[in-house]
Amino acid sequence: MVPALTLMMYTGLGPQDALTLSKQQYQNGFISTRRAKTGAPVFWPVIAPLKATLEDAPNHKVPTLCANSRGQPWTVSGFRASWRKLRIQLEKQNLIEPGLTLYGLRHTVATILREIGLNDRDLAAALGHESEAMARLYAKGADLRKNMLDIAVRFEKEITLRGKEFSKRIEQKCQTSPKKSVKP
């Protein structure tokens, strides 16, 4: 289950898209697919944690990237049943919040992307949404305070830089302007 869950967590793919993703759709460090629900393209560079998980996954001969313990492609219903058992164990150990759904991972990805500053258009592209409104819905719980702190720091740096450049131009202008003599 780990490769499929990791794929969902690090790409925002829904269960159906992650479980049916073919090996051919993972090439040269990128995942390239279309969402089954909307047909919208999804293109994700594979980040280090996902790459490591996929490299450590057991080898299998089926065309899908992820396979079950018998080396067969997952069905969505079979994966959900296995996920339910695992989720209950993880909840009892307080490792996850109660009721986490597979689509909840998609919302988690959306929230994180929004919190690090993605705008609605980029968020929609990352998740394969057809509209920015849907991207906003998925990321509605994002805490933007940290993002605004980062924006304030960047803004302050830019203002300081522009202030220095302005001061430099004024200074240069004063040095190159002919001095007028003042008659008493």
Coordinates of N, CA, C and O in Angstrom, one line a residue:
M1 N 0.8 -1.2 0.0 CA 0.0 0.0 0.0 C 0.9 1.3 0.0 O 0.4 2.3 -0.5
V2 N 2.0 1.1 0.5 CA 2.9 2.3 0.7 C 3.2 3.1 -0.6 O 3.0 4.3 -0.7
P3 N 3.5 2.4 -1.7 CA 3.8 3.1 -2.9 C 2.6 3.9 -3.4 O 2.7 5.1 -3.8
A4 N 1.4 3.3 -3.3 CA 0.2 4.0 -3.8 C -0.2 5.2 -2.9 O -0.5 6.3 -3.4
L5 N -0.1 5.0 -1.6 CA -0.3 6.1 -0.6 C 0.7 7.2 -0.8 O 0.3 8.4 -0.8
T6 N 1.9 6.9 -1.0 CA 3.0 7.9 -1.2 C 2.7 8.6 -2.5 O 2.9 9.8 -2.6
L7 N 2.3 7.9 -3.5 CA 2.0 8.5 -4.8 C 0.9 9.5 -4.7 O 1.0 10.7 -5.2
M8 N -0.1 9.2 -3.9 CA -1.3 10.1 -3.7 C -0.8 11.3 -2.9 O -1.2 12.5 -3.2
M9 N 0.0 11.1 -1.9 CA 0.5 12.2 -1.0 C 1.4 13.2 -1.7 O 1.3 14.3 -1.4
Y10 N 2.2 12.7 -2.6 CA 3.2 13.6 -3.2 C 2.9 14.0 -4.6 O 3.7 14.7 -5.2
T11 N 1.7 13.7 -5.1 CA 1.3 14.2 -6.4 C -0.2 14.8 -6.3 O -0.6 15.4 -7.2
G12 N -0.9 14.5 -5.2 CA -2.3 14.9 -5.2 C -3.2 14.1 -6.0 O -4.4 14.5 -6.2
L13 N -2.7 13.0 -6.6 CA -3.6 12.2 -7.4 C -4.7 11.5 -6.5 O -4.4 11.1 -5.4
G14 N -5.9 11.4 -7.1 CA -6.9 10.7 -6.4 C -6.7 9.2 -6.5 O -5.8 8.7 -7.2
P15 N -7.4 8.4 -5.7 CA -7.1 6.9 -5.7 C -7.2 6.3 -7.1 O -6.3 5.5 -7.4
Q16 N -8.2 6.6 -7.8 CA -8.4 5.9 -9.1 C -7.2 6.3 -10.0 O -6.6 5.4 -10.7
D17 N -6.8 7.5 -10.0 CA -5.7 8.0 -10.9 C -4.4 7.4 -10.5 O -3.6 6.9 -11.3
A18 N -4.1 7.3 -9.2 CA -2.9 6.8 -8.6 C -2.8 5.3 -8.9 O -1.8 4.7 -9.3
L19 N -3.9 4.6 -8.7 CA -3.9 3.1 -8.8 C -3.8 2.6 -10.2 O -3.4 1.5 -10.5
T20 N -4.3 3.4 -11.1 CA -4.3 3.0 -12.5 C -3.1 3.6 -13.3 O -2.9 3.3 -14.5
L21 N -2.3 4.4 -12.7 CA -1.1 5.0 -13.3 C -0.2 3.9 -13.8 O 0.2 3.0 -13.1
S22 N 0.1 4.0 -15.1 CA 1.0 3.0 -15.7 C 2.5 3.3 -15.5 O 2.8 4.5 -15.2
K23 N 3.3 2.3 -15.6 CA 4.7 2.5 -15.4 C 5.2 3.5 -16.5 O 6.2 4.3 -16.2
Q24 N 4.6 3.5 -17.7 CA 5.1 4.4 -18.7 C 4.8 5.8 -18.4 O 5.4 6.7 -19.0
Q25 N 3.9 6.1 -17.5 CA 3.5 7.5 -17.1 C 4.5 8.0 -16.1 O 4.4 9.2 -15.7
Y26 N 5.4 7.2 -15.7 CA 6.5 7.7 -14.8 C 7.8 7.5 -15.5 O 8.3 6.4 -15.6
Q27 N 8.3 8.6 -16.1 CA 9.6 8.5 -16.9 C 10.4 9.7 -16.6 O 9.9 10.8 -16.5
N28 N 11.7 9.5 -16.6 CA 12.7 10.6 -16.5 C 12.4 11.5 -15.3 O 12.6 12.7 -15.4
G29 N 11.9 10.9 -14.2 CA 11.7 11.7 -13.0 C 10.4 12.5 -13.0 O 10.2 13.4 -12.1
F30 N 9.5 12.2 -13.9 CA 8.2 12.9 -14.0 C 7.0 11.9 -14.0 O 7.1 10.9 -14.6
I31 N 5.9 12.4 -13.4 CA 4.6 11.7 -13.6 C 3.8 12.5 -14.6 O 3.7 13.7 -14.4
S32 N 3.3 11.9 -15.6 CA 2.5 12.6 -16.6 C 1.3 11.8 -16.9 O 1.4 10.6 -17.3
T33 N 0.1 12.4 -16.6 CA -1.1 11.6 -16.8 C -2.3 12.6 -17.0 O -2.1 13.8 -17.2
R34 N -3.4 12.0 -17.1 CA -4.7 12.8 -17.2 C -5.6 12.3 -16.1 O -5.7 11.1 -16.0
R35 N -6.3 13.2 -15.5 CA -7.3 12.7 -14.5 C -8.4 12.0 -15.1 O -9.0 12.4 -16.1
A36 N -8.8 10.8 -14.6 CA -9.9 10.1 -15.1 C -11.2 10.8 -15.0 O -12.0 10.8 -16.0
K37 N -11.4 11.6 -14.0 CA -12.7 12.3 -13.8 C -12.9 13.4 -14.8 O -14.0 13.6 -15.2
T38 N -11.8 14.2 -15.0 CA -12.0 15.4 -15.8 C -11.2 15.4 -17.1 O -11.5 16.2 -18.0
G39 N -10.3 14.5 -17.3 CA -9.4 14.5 -18.5 C -8.3 15.6 -18.4 O -7.6 15.7 -19.4
A40 N -8.3 16.3 -17.3 CA -7.3 17.4 -17.2 C -5.9 16.8 -17.1 O -5.7 15.8 -16.4
P41 N -4.9 17.4 -17.7 CA -3.6 16.9 -17.6 C -3.0 17.2 -16.2 O -3.3 18.2 -15.6
V42 N -2.1 16.3 -15.8 CA -1.4 16.4 -14.5 C 0.0 16.1 -14.8 O 0.3 15.0 -15.4
F43 N 0.9 16.9 -14.5 CA 2.4 16.7 -14.7 C 3.1 17.1 -13.4 O 3.0 18.2 -13.0
W44 N 3.8 16.1 -12.8 CA 4.5 16.3 -11.5 C 5.9 15.9 -11.6 O 6.1 14.7 -11.9
P45 N 6.9 16.7 -11.3 CA 8.2 16.2 -11.1 C 8.2 15.3 -9.8 O 7.5 15.6 -8.8
V46 N 8.8 14.2 -9.8 CA 8.8 13.3 -8.7 C 9.9 13.7 -7.7 O 11.1 13.8 -8.0
I47 N 9.4 14.1 -6.5 CA 10.3 14.6 -5.5 C 10.9 13.4 -4.7 O 10.5 12.3 -4.8
A48 N 12.0 13.7 -4.0 CA 12.9 12.7 -3.4 C 12.1 11.6 -2.6 O 12.4 10.4 -2.8
P49 N 11.2 12.0 -1.7 CA 10.5 10.9 -0.9 C 9.7 10.0 -1.8 O 9.7 8.8 -1.5
L50 N 9.1 10.5 -2.8 CA 8.3 9.6 -3.7 C 9.2 8.7 -4.5 O 9.0 7.5 -4.7
K51 N 10.3 9.3 -5.0 CA 11.3 8.6 -5.8 C 11.8 7.4 -5.0 O 11.9 6.3 -5.5
A52 N 12.2 7.7 -3.7 CA 12.8 6.6 -2.9 C 11.7 5.5 -2.7 O 12.1 4.3 -2.7
T53 N 10.5 5.9 -2.4 CA 9.4 4.9 -2.2 C 9.2 4.0 -3.4 O 9.1 2.8 -3.3
L54 N 9.2 4.7 -4.6 CA 9.0 3.9 -5.8 C 10.1 3.0 -6.1 O 10.0 1.9 -6.6
E55 N 11.3 3.5 -5.8 CA 12.5 2.6 -6.1 C 12.6 1.4 -5.1 O 13.1 0.4 -5.5
D56 N 12.0 1.6 -3.9 CA 12.0 0.5 -2.9 C 10.9 -0.4 -3.1 O 10.8 -1.5 -2.4
A57 N 9.9 -0.1 -3.9 CA 8.7 -0.9 -4.1 C 9.1 -2.3 -4.7 O 10.0 -2.4 -5.5
P58 N 8.4 -3.3 -4.2 CA 8.6 -4.6 -4.8 C 8.4 -4.6 -6.3 O 7.5 -4.0 -6.8
N59 N 9.2 -5.4 -7.0 CA 9.1 -5.5 -8.5 C 7.9 -6.3 -8.8 O 7.5 -7.3 -8.0
H60 N 7.2 -6.0 -9.9 CA 6.0 -6.8 -10.3 C 6.0 -6.6 -11.8 O 6.6 -5.8 -12.4
K61 N 5.2 -7.5 -12.4 CA 5.1 -7.6 -13.9 C 3.9 -6.9 -14.5 O 3.7 -6.8 -15.7
V62 N 3.0 -6.3 -13.7 CA 1.8 -5.7 -14.2 C 2.1 -4.3 -14.7 O 3.1 -3.7 -14.3
P63 N 1.4 -3.8 -15.6 CA 1.7 -2.5 -16.3 C 1.5 -1.3 -15.4 O 2.0 -0.2 -15.7
T64 N 0.8 -1.4 -14.3 CA 0.5 -0.3 -13.4 C 1.8 -0.1 -12.5 O 2.5 -1.0 -12.2
L65 N 2.0 1.2 -12.1 CA 3.1 1.5 -11.3 C 3.0 0.9 -9.9 O 4.0 0.4 -9.3
C66 N 1.8 0.8 -9.4 CA 1.6 0.2 -8.0 C 0.8 -1.1 -8.2 O 0.0 -1.3 -9.0
A67 N 1.2 -2.1 -7.3 CA 0.6 -3.4 -7.3 C 0.3 -3.8 -5.9 O 1.0 -3.3 -5.0
N68 N -0.6 -4.7 -5.7 CA -0.9 -5.2 -4.4 C 0.1 -6.3 -4.0 O 1.0 -6.6 -4.7
S69 N -0.1 -6.9 -2.8 CA 0.9 -7.8 -2.3 C 1.0 -9.1 -3.1 O 2.0 -9.8 -3.0
R70 N 0.0 -9.3 -4.0 CA 0.0 -10.5 -4.9 C 0.7 -10.2 -6.2 O 0.6 -11.0 -7.1
G71 N 1.1 -8.9 -6.4 CA 1.7 -8.5 -7.6 C 0.7 -8.2 -8.7 O 1.1 -8.2 -9.9
Q72 N -0.5 -8.0 -8.3 CA -1.6 -7.7 -9.3 C -2.0 -6.2 -9.1 O -1.7 -5.6 -8.1
P73 N -2.6 -5.6 -10.2 CA -3.0 -4.2 -10.1 C -4.0 -4.1 -9.0 O -4.9 -5.0 -8.8
W74 N -4.0 -3.0 -8.3 CA -5.0 -2.7 -7.3 C -6.3 -2.4 -8.0 O -6.3 -1.7 -9.0
T75 N -7.4 -2.8 -7.3 CA -8.7 -2.3 -7.7 C -9.0 -1.2 -6.7 O -8.5 -1.2 -5.6
V76 N -9.8 -0.2 -7.1 CA -10.1 0.9 -6.1 C -10.8 0.3 -4.9 O -10.5 0.7 -3.7
S77 N -11.7 -0.6 -5.1 CA -12.5 -1.1 -3.9 C -11.6 -2.0 -3.1 O -11.7 -1.9 -1.8
G78 N -10.7 -2.7 -3.7 CA -9.7 -3.5 -2.9 C -8.8 -2.7 -2.1 O -8.5 -2.9 -0.9
F79 N -8.4 -1.6 -2.7 CA -7.5 -0.7 -2.0 C -8.2 0.0 -0.8 O -7.6 0.2 0.3
R80 N -9.4 0.5 -1.1 CA -10.2 1.1 0.0 C -10.4 0.2 1.2 O -10.3 0.6 2.3
A81 N -10.7 -1.1 0.9 CA -10.9 -2.0 2.0 C -9.6 -2.2 2.8 O -9.6 -2.2 4.0
S82 N -8.4 -2.3 2.1 CA -7.2 -2.4 2.8 C -6.8 -1.1 3.5 O -6.3 -1.2 4.7
W83 N -7.1 0.0 2.9 CA -6.9 1.3 3.5 C -7.7 1.4 4.8 O -7.2 1.9 5.8
R84 N -9.0 1.0 4.8 CA -9.8 1.1 6.0 C -9.2 0.4 7.2 O -9.1 0.9 8.3
K85 N -8.7 -0.8 7.0 CA -8.0 -1.6 8.0 C -6.8 -0.9 8.5 O -6.5 -0.8 9.7
L86 N -6.0 -0.4 7.6 CA -4.7 0.3 8.0 C -5.1 1.6 8.7 O -4.5 2.0 9.7
R87 N -6.1 2.4 8.2 CA -6.5 3.6 8.8 C -6.9 3.4 10.3 O -6.5 4.2 11.2
I88 N -7.7 2.4 10.6 CA -8.1 2.1 11.9 C -6.9 1.9 12.8 O -6.9 2.4 14.0
Q89 N -5.9 1.1 12.4 CA -4.7 0.9 13.2 C -4.0 2.2 13.4 O -3.5 2.5 14.5
L90 N -3.8 3.0 12.4 CA -3.1 4.3 12.5 C -3.8 5.3 13.4 O -3.2 6.0 14.2
E91 N -5.2 5.2 13.4 CA -5.9 6.1 14.3 C -5.8 5.7 15.7 O -5.6 6.5 16.6
K92 N -5.8 4.3 16.0 CA -5.6 3.8 17.4 C -4.2 4.2 17.9 O -4.1 4.4 19.1
Q93 N -3.2 4.3 17.0 CA -1.9 4.7 17.5 C -1.7 6.2 17.5 O -0.6 6.7 17.7
N94 N -2.8 7.0 17.2 CA -2.8 8.4 17.1 C -1.7 9.0 16.1 O -1.1 10.0 16.3
L95 N -1.6 8.2 15.0 CA -0.6 8.6 14.0 C -1.3 9.5 12.9 O -0.6 10.2 12.2
I96 N -2.6 9.3 12.8 CA -3.4 10.1 11.9 C -4.7 10.6 12.6 O -5.1 10.0 13.6
E97 N -5.3 11.6 12.0 CA -6.6 12.1 12.6 C -7.7 11.1 12.2 O -7.6 10.5 11.1
P98 N -8.7 10.9 13.0 CA -9.8 10.0 12.7 C -10.5 10.4 11.4 O -10.7 11.6 11.2
G99 N -10.8 9.4 10.7 CA -11.6 9.6 9.5 C -10.9 10.1 8.2 O -11.5 10.4 7.2
L100 N -9.5 10.0 8.2 CA -8.8 10.4 7.1 C -9.2 9.6 5.9 O -9.2 8.3 5.9
T101 N -9.5 10.2 4.8 CA -9.9 9.5 3.6 C -8.8 9.6 2.6 O -7.9 10.4 2.7
L102 N -8.9 8.7 1.6 CA -7.9 8.8 0.5 C -8.0 10.1 -0.2 O -7.0 10.7 -0.6
Y103 N -9.2 10.6 -0.4 CA -9.3 12.0 -1.0 C -8.8 13.0 -0.1 O -8.5 14.1 -0.5
G104 N -8.8 12.7 1.2 CA -8.3 13.7 2.2 C -6.8 14.0 1.9 O -6.3 15.1 2.2
L105 N -6.1 13.0 1.4 CA -4.7 13.3 1.0 C -4.6 14.3 -0.1 O -3.7 15.2 -0.1
R106 N -5.6 14.3 -1.0 CA -5.6 15.3 -2.1 C -5.9 16.7 -1.5 O -5.2 17.6 -1.9
H107 N -6.7 16.8 -0.5 CA -7.0 18.0 0.1 C -5.7 18.5 0.9 O -5.4 19.7 0.9
T108 N -5.0 17.5 1.5 CA -3.8 17.9 2.2 C -2.8 18.5 1.3 O -2.1 19.5 1.6
V109 N -2.6 17.9 0.1 CA -1.7 18.4 -0.9 C -2.1 19.8 -1.3 O -1.3 20.7 -1.3
A110 N -3.4 20.0 -1.6 CA -3.9 21.3 -2.0 C -3.6 22.4 -0.9 O -3.2 23.5 -1.2
T111 N -3.8 22.0 0.4 CA -3.6 22.9 1.5 C -2.2 23.3 1.6 O -1.8 24.5 1.7
I112 N -1.3 22.3 1.5 CA 0.2 22.6 1.6 C 0.6 23.5 0.4 O 1.3 24.5 0.6
L113 N 0.2 23.2 -0.8 CA 0.5 24.0 -1.9 C 0.0 25.4 -1.8 O 0.8 26.4 -2.1
R114 N -1.1 25.6 -1.3 CA -1.7 27.0 -1.0 C -0.9 27.7 0.0 O -0.6 28.9 -0.1
E115 N -0.5 27.0 1.1 CA 0.2 27.6 2.2 C 1.6 28.0 1.8 O 2.1 29.0 2.3
I116 N 2.2 27.4 0.8 CA 3.5 27.8 0.3 C 3.4 28.8 -0.8 O 4.5 29.2 -1.3
G117 N 2.2 29.2 -1.1 CA 2.1 30.4 -2.0 C 1.6 30.1 -3.4 O 1.5 31.1 -4.2
L118 N 1.1 28.9 -3.7 CA 0.6 28.7 -5.1 C -0.7 29.5 -5.2 O -1.5 29.5 -4.3
N119 N -0.9 30.2 -6.3 CA -2.2 30.8 -6.6 C -3.2 29.8 -7.1 O -2.8 28.7 -7.4
D120 N -4.4 30.2 -7.2 CA -5.5 29.3 -7.6 C -5.3 28.7 -8.9 O -5.5 27.5 -9.2
R121 N -4.7 29.4 -9.9 CA -4.5 28.9 -11.2 C -3.5 27.8 -11.2 O -3.6 26.7 -11.8
D122 N -2.3 28.0 -10.5 CA -1.3 27.0 -10.4 C -1.7 25.8 -9.6 O -1.4 24.7 -9.9
L123 N -2.5 26.1 -8.6 CA -3.1 25.0 -7.8 C -4.0 24.1 -8.6 O -3.9 22.9 -8.5
A124 N -4.8 24.7 -9.4 CA -5.7 23.9 -10.3 C -4.9 23.1 -11.3 O -5.2 21.9 -11.5
A125 N -3.8 23.7 -11.8 CA -3.0 22.9 -12.7 C -2.3 21.7 -12.0 O -2.2 20.6 -12.6
A126 N -1.8 22.0 -10.8 CA -1.1 20.9 -10.1 C -2.0 19.8 -9.8 O -1.5 18.6 -9.8
L127 N -3.2 20.0 -9.5 CA -4.2 19.0 -9.1 C -5.0 18.5 -10.2 O -5.8 17.5 -10.1
G128 N -4.9 19.1 -11.4 CA -5.7 18.6 -12.5 C -7.2 19.1 -12.4 O -8.1 18.3 -12.8
H129 N -7.4 20.2 -11.8 CA -8.8 20.7 -11.7 C -9.1 21.5 -12.9 O -8.2 22.2 -13.5
E130 N -10.4 21.5 -13.3 CA -10.8 22.3 -14.5 C -11.0 23.7 -14.1 O -11.0 24.6 -15.0
S131 N -11.2 24.0 -12.9 CA -11.5 25.4 -12.5 C -10.7 25.9 -11.3 O -10.3 25.0 -10.4
E132 N -10.4 27.2 -11.2 CA -9.7 27.7 -10.0 C -10.7 27.6 -8.8 O -10.2 27.5 -7.7
A133 N -12.0 27.7 -9.0 CA -12.9 27.6 -7.9 C -12.8 26.2 -7.2 O -12.8 26.2 -6.0
M134 N -12.6 25.2 -8.0 CA -12.4 23.9 -7.4 C -11.1 23.8 -6.6 O -11.0 23.3 -5.5
A135 N -10.1 24.4 -7.1 CA -8.8 24.5 -6.4 C -8.9 25.2 -5.1 O -8.4 24.8 -4.0
R136 N -9.7 26.3 -5.1 CA -9.9 27.1 -3.8 C -10.7 26.2 -2.8 O -10.4 26.2 -1.6
L137 N -11.6 25.4 -3.3 CA -12.4 24.6 -2.4 C -11.5 23.5 -1.8 O -11.6 23.3 -0.6
Y138 N -10.6 22.9 -2.5 CA -9.7 21.9 -2.0 C -8.8 22.5 -1.0 O -8.3 21.8 0.0
A139 N -8.4 23.8 -1.1 CA -7.4 24.4 -0.2 C -8.0 25.4 0.8 O -7.3 26.2 1.4
K140 N -9.3 25.3 1.0 CA -10.0 26.3 1.8 C -9.5 26.4 3.2 O -9.6 27.4 3.9
G141 N -8.9 25.3 3.8 CA -8.4 25.3 5.1 C -7.0 25.8 5.3 O -6.4 25.7 6.4
A142 N -6.4 26.3 4.2 CA -5.0 26.7 4.3 C -4.8 27.8 5.3 O -5.6 28.8 5.3
D143 N -3.7 27.7 6.1 CA -3.3 28.8 7.0 C -2.3 29.7 6.2 O -1.2 29.3 6.0
L144 N -2.8 30.9 5.8 CA -1.9 31.7 5.0 C -1.0 32.7 5.8 O -0.3 33.5 5.2
R145 N -1.1 32.6 7.1 CA -0.2 33.5 8.0 C 1.2 33.3 7.7 O 1.9 34.3 7.5
K146 N 1.7 32.1 7.6 CA 3.2 31.9 7.3 C 3.5 32.4 5.9 O 4.5 33.1 5.7
N147 N 2.6 32.2 5.0 CA 2.8 32.7 3.6 C 2.9 34.2 3.6 O 3.7 34.8 3.0
M148 N 2.0 34.8 4.4 CA 2.0 36.3 4.5 C 3.3 36.8 5.2 O 3.8 37.9 4.8
L149 N 3.8 36.1 6.1 CA 5.1 36.4 6.8 C 6.2 36.4 5.7 O 7.0 37.3 5.6
D150 N 6.2 35.3 4.9 CA 7.2 35.2 3.9 C 7.0 36.4 2.8 O 8.0 37.0 2.4
I151 N 5.8 36.7 2.5 CA 5.6 37.8 1.6 C 6.0 39.1 2.2 O 6.6 39.9 1.5
A152 N 5.7 39.3 3.5 CA 6.2 40.6 4.1 C 7.7 40.7 4.1 O 8.2 41.8 3.9
V153 N 8.4 39.6 4.4 CA 9.9 39.6 4.3 C 10.4 39.9 2.9 O 11.2 40.8 2.8
R154 N 9.8 39.3 1.9 CA 10.2 39.6 0.5 C 9.9 41.0 0.2 O 10.6 41.7 -0.5
F155 N 8.7 41.5 0.6 CA 8.3 42.9 0.3 C 9.2 43.9 1.0 O 9.7 44.8 0.4
E156 N 9.6 43.6 2.2 CA 10.5 44.5 3.0 C 11.9 44.5 2.3 O 12.5 45.6 2.1
K157 N 12.4 43.4 1.8 CA 13.6 43.4 1.1 C 13.6 44.2 -0.2 O 14.5 44.9 -0.5
E158 N 12.5 44.0 -0.9 CA 12.3 44.8 -2.2 C 12.2 46.3 -1.9 O 12.8 47.1 -2.6
I159 N 11.5 46.7 -0.9 CA 11.3 48.1 -0.6 C 12.7 48.6 -0.2 O 13.1 49.7 -0.6
T160 N 13.4 47.9 0.6 CA 14.8 48.3 1.1 C 15.7 48.5 -0.2 O 16.4 49.5 -0.3
L161 N 15.7 47.5 -1.0 CA 16.5 47.5 -2.3 C 16.1 48.7 -3.1 O 17.0 49.5 -3.6
R162 N 14.8 48.9 -3.3 CA 14.4 50.1 -4.1 C 14.7 51.4 -3.5 O 15.1 52.4 -4.1
G163 N 14.7 51.4 -2.1 CA 15.0 52.6 -1.4 C 16.5 52.9 -1.6 O 16.9 54.1 -1.8
K164 N 17.3 51.9 -1.5 CA 18.8 52.1 -1.7 C 19.1 52.6 -3.2 O 19.9 53.5 -3.4
E165 N 18.4 52.0 -4.1 CA 18.6 52.4 -5.5 C 18.1 53.8 -5.7 O 18.8 54.6 -6.4
F166 N 17.0 54.2 -5.1 CA 16.5 55.6 -5.2 C 17.5 56.5 -4.6 O 17.8 57.6 -5.2
S167 N 18.0 56.2 -3.4 CA 19.0 57.0 -2.8 C 20.2 57.2 -3.6 O 20.8 58.3 -3.7
K168 N 20.7 56.1 -4.2 CA 21.9 56.1 -5.1 C 21.6 57.1 -6.3 O 22.5 57.9 -6.6
R169 N 20.4 57.0 -6.9 CA 20.2 57.9 -8.0 C 20.1 59.3 -7.6 O 20.6 60.2 -8.3
I170 N 19.5 59.6 -6.5 CA 19.4 61.0 -6.0 C 20.9 61.5 -5.7 O 21.2 62.6 -6.1
E171 N 21.7 60.7 -5.1 CA 23.0 61.0 -4.8 C 23.8 61.3 -6.1 O 24.6 62.3 -6.2
Q172 N 23.7 60.4 -7.1 CA 24.4 60.6 -8.3 C 23.9 61.9 -9.0 O 24.7 62.6 -9.6
K173 N 22.6 62.2 -9.0 CA 22.1 63.4 -9.6 C 22.6 64.6 -8.9 O 23.0 65.6 -9.6
C174 N 22.7 64.5 -7.6 CA 23.3 65.7 -6.9 C 24.8 65.9 -7.2 O 25.2 67.1 -7.3
Q175 N 25.5 64.9 -7.4 CA 26.9 65.0 -7.7 C 27.2 65.5 -9.1 O 28.1 66.1 -9.4
T176 N 26.3 65.2 -10.1 CA 26.5 65.5 -11.5 C 25.8 66.9 -11.8 O 26.1 67.4 -12.8
S177 N 25.0 67.4 -10.9 CA 24.3 68.6 -11.2 C 25.3 69.8 -10.9 O 26.0 69.8 -9.9
P178 N 25.3 70.7 -11.9 CA 26.2 71.9 -11.6 C 25.7 72.6 -10.4 O 24.5 72.8 -10.2
K179 N 26.7 73.0 -9.6 CA 26.3 73.8 -8.4 C 26.1 75.2 -8.8 O 27.0 75.8 -9.5
K180 N 25.1 75.8 -8.3 CA 24.8 77.2 -8.6 C 25.4 78.0 -7.5 O 25.3 77.6 -6.3
S181 N 26.0 79.0 -7.9 CA 26.6 79.9 -6.8 C 25.5 80.8 -6.3 O 24.7 81.3 -7.1
V182 N 25.6 81.0 -5.1 CA 24.6 81.9 -4.5 C 25.2 83.2 -4.2 O 26.3 83.3 -3.6
K183 N 24.6 84.3 -4.8 CA 25.2 85.6 -4.6 C 24.5 86.2 -3.3 O 23.3 86.1 -3.1
P184 N 25.4 86.8 -2.5 CA 24.8 87.5 -1.3 C 24.0 88.7 -1.6 O 23.9 89.3 -2.5

